[in-house]
Short mmCIF file of C-alpha atoms in Angstrom, two decimals:
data_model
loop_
_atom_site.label_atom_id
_atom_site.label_comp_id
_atom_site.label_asym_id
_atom_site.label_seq_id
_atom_site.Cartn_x
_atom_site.Cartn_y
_atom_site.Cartn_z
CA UNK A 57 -22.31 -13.00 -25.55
CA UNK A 58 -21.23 -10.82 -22.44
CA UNK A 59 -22.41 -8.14 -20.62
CA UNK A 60 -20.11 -6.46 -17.99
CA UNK A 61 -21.89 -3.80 -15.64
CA UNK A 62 -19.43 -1.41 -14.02
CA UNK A 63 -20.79 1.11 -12.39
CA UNK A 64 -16.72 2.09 -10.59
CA UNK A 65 -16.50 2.49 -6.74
CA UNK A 66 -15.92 5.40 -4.07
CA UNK A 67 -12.99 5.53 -1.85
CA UNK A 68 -13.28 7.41 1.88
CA UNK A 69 -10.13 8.18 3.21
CA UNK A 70 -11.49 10.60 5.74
CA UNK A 71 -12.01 7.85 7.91
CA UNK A 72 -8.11 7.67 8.85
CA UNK A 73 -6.28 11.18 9.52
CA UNK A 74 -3.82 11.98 7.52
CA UNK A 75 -5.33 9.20 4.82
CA UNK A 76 -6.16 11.95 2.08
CA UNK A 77 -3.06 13.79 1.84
CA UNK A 78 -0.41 11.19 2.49
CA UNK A 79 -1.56 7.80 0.68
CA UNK A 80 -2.11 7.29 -3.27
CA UNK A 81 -5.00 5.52 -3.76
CA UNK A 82 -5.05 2.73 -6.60
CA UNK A 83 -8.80 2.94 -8.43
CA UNK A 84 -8.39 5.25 -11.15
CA UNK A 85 -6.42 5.72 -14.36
CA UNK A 86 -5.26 9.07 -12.95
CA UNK A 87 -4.02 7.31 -9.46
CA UNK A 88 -2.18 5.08 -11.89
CA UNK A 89 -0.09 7.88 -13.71
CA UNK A 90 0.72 9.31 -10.16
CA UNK A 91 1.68 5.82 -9.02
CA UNK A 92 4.16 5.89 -11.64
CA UNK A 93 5.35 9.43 -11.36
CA UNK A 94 5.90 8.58 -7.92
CA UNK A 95 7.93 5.16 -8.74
CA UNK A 96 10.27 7.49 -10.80
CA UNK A 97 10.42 9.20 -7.98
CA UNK A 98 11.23 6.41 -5.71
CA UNK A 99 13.66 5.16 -8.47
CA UNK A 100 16.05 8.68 -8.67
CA UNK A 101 15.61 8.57 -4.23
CA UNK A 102 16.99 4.84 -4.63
CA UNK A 103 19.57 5.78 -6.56
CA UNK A 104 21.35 8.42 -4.53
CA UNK A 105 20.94 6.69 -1.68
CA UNK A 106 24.49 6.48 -0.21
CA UNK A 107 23.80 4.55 3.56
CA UNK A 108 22.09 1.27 1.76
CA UNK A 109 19.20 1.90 3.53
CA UNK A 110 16.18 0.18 1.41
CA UNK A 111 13.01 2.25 0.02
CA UNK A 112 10.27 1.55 2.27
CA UNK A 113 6.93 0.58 0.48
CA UNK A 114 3.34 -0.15 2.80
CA UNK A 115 0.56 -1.13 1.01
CA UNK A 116 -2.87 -0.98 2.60
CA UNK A 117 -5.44 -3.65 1.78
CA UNK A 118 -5.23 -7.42 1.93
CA UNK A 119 -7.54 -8.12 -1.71
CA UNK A 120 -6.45 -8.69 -4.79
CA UNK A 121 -5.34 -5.48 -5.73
CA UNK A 122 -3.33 -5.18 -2.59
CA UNK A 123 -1.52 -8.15 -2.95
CA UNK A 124 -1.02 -7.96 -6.79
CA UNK A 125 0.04 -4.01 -6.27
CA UNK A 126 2.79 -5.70 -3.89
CA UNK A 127 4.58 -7.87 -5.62
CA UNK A 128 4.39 -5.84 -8.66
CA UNK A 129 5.52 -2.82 -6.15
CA UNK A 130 8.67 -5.09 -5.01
CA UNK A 131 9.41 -6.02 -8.81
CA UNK A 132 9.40 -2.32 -10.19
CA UNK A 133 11.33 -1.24 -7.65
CA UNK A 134 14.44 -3.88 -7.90
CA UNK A 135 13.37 -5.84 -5.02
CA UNK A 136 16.25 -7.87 -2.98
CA UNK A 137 17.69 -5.14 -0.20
CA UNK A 138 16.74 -1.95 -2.67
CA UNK A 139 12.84 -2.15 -1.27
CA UNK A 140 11.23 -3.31 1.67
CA UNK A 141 7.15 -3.90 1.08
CA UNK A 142 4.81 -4.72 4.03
CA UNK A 143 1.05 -5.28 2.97
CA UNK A 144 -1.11 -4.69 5.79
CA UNK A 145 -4.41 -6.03 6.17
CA UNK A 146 -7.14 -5.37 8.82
CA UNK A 147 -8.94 -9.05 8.06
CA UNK A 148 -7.97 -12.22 9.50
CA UNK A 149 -6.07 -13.38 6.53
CA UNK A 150 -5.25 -11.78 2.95
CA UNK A 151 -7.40 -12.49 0.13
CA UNK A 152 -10.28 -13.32 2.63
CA UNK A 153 -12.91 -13.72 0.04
CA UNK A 154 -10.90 -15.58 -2.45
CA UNK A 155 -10.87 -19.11 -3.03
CA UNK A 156 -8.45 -21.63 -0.96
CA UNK A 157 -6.55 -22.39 -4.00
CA UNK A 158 -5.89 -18.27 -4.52
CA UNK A 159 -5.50 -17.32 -1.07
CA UNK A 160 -2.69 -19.98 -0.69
CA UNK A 161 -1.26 -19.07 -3.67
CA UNK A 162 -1.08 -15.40 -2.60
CA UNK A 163 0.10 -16.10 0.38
CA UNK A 164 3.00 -18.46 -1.06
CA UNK A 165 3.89 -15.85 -3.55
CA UNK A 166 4.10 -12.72 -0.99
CA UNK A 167 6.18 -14.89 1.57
CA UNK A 168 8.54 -15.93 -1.28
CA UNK A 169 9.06 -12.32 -2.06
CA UNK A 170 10.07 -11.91 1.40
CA UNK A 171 7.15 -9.05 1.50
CA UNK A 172 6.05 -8.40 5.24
CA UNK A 173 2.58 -9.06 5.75
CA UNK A 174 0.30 -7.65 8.75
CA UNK A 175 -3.09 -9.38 9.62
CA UNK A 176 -5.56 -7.99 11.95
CA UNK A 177 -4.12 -4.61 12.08
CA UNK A 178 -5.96 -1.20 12.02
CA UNK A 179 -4.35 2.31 10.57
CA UNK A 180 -5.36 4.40 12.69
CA UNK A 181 -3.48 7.91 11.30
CA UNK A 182 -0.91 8.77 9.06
CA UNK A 183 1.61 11.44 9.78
CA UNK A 184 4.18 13.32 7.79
CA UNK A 185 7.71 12.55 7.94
CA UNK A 186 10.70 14.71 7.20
CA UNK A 187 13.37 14.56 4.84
CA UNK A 188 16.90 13.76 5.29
CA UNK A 189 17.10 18.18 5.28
CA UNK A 190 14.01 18.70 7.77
CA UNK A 191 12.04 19.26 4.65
CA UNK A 192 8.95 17.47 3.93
CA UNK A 193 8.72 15.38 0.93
CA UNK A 194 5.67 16.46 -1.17
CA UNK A 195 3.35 14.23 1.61
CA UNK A 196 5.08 10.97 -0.03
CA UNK A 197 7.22 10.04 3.43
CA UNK A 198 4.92 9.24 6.34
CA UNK A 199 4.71 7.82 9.16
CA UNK A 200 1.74 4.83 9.15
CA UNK A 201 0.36 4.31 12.85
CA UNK A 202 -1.46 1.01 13.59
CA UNK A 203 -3.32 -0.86 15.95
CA UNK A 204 -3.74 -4.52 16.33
CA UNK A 205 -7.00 -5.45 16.15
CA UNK A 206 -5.70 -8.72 18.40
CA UNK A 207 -4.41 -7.26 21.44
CA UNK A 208 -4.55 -3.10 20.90
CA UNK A 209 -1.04 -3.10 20.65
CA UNK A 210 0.32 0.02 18.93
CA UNK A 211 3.12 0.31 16.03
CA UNK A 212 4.50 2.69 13.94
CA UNK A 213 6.04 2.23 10.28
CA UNK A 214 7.64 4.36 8.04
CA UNK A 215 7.06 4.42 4.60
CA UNK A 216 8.56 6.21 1.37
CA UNK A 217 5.29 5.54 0.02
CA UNK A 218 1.75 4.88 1.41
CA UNK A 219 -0.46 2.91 -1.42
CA UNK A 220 -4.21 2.42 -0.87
CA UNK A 221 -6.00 -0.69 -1.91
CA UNK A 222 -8.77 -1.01 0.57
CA UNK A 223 -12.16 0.53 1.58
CA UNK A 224 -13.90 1.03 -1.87
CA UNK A 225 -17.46 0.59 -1.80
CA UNK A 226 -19.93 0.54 -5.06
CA UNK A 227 -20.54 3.42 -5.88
CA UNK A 228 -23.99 5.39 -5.49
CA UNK A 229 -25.88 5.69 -9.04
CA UNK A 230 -29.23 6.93 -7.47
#
């Protein structure tokens, strides 16, 4: 016999400007059809895509669902030179809370991928980005500003799509 107790989380984006209308969370059923509407998305962009330049994925969140969300993000999306993932992670190391055994093993898998991943850094906004035409692109392209937690050095990178994993908190049932 089992009991499970799941009383869901709650997500703040308003925390980060720009958060709310630029990244796609990943907690809900719903935030999973949208992920996929905007993979077909990604996958029609990809497509027509005449310079080779590769699709340009950032996940946020170093837990489990951040680093399963990017290799399965690298897979759906042909990996090799059609996608570029980075998996960025304000903790000292990914899959902090895991065991040894799991955090190496996440750690072996994502660097085997070739998937960039970003320790001890802070996003600090997110901007919109134009188009190829100077049009903007539903909110899906942005710009992803960060801050290293090490040394306060600033970066900026550009992503096709910004993917949420981190934050969530349990949620309040008073």
């Amino acid at each position: 016999d089992a009991l499970v107790v799941a009383t869901g989380a709650d997500l703040n984006l308003a925390s980060v400007p720009g958060a709310e209308e630029h990244a796609i969370p990943f907690y809900t059923i719903e935030q999973c059809y949208e992920l996929r509407k905007r993979f077909n998305v990604l996958d029609s962009i990809s497509e027509r895509r005449s310079d080779g330049e590769p699709l340009k994925v950032v996940i946020i969140g170093g837990g489990y669902s951040g680093v399963e969300m990017s290799l399965n993000t690298l897979e759906r999306l042909g990996g090799g030179d059609k996608v570029e993932v980075t998996l960025v992670h304000r903790g000292e190391e990914i899959l902090q809370y895991a065991t040894d055994f799991n955090r190496k093993t996440g750690q072996e898998s994502l660097k085997k991928a070739g998937i960039q991943v970003m320790t001890k850094t802070n996003v600090v906004e997110i901007t919109s980005a134009d188009n190829d035409n100077g049009q903007s692109d539903n909110n899906q392209k942005c710009h992803v500003m960060l801050q290293s937690s090490v040394n306060g050095d600033n970066s900026v990178l550009d992503a096709d799509l910004l993917i949420w994993t981190a934050g969530a908190t349990s949620t309040n049932t008073q």
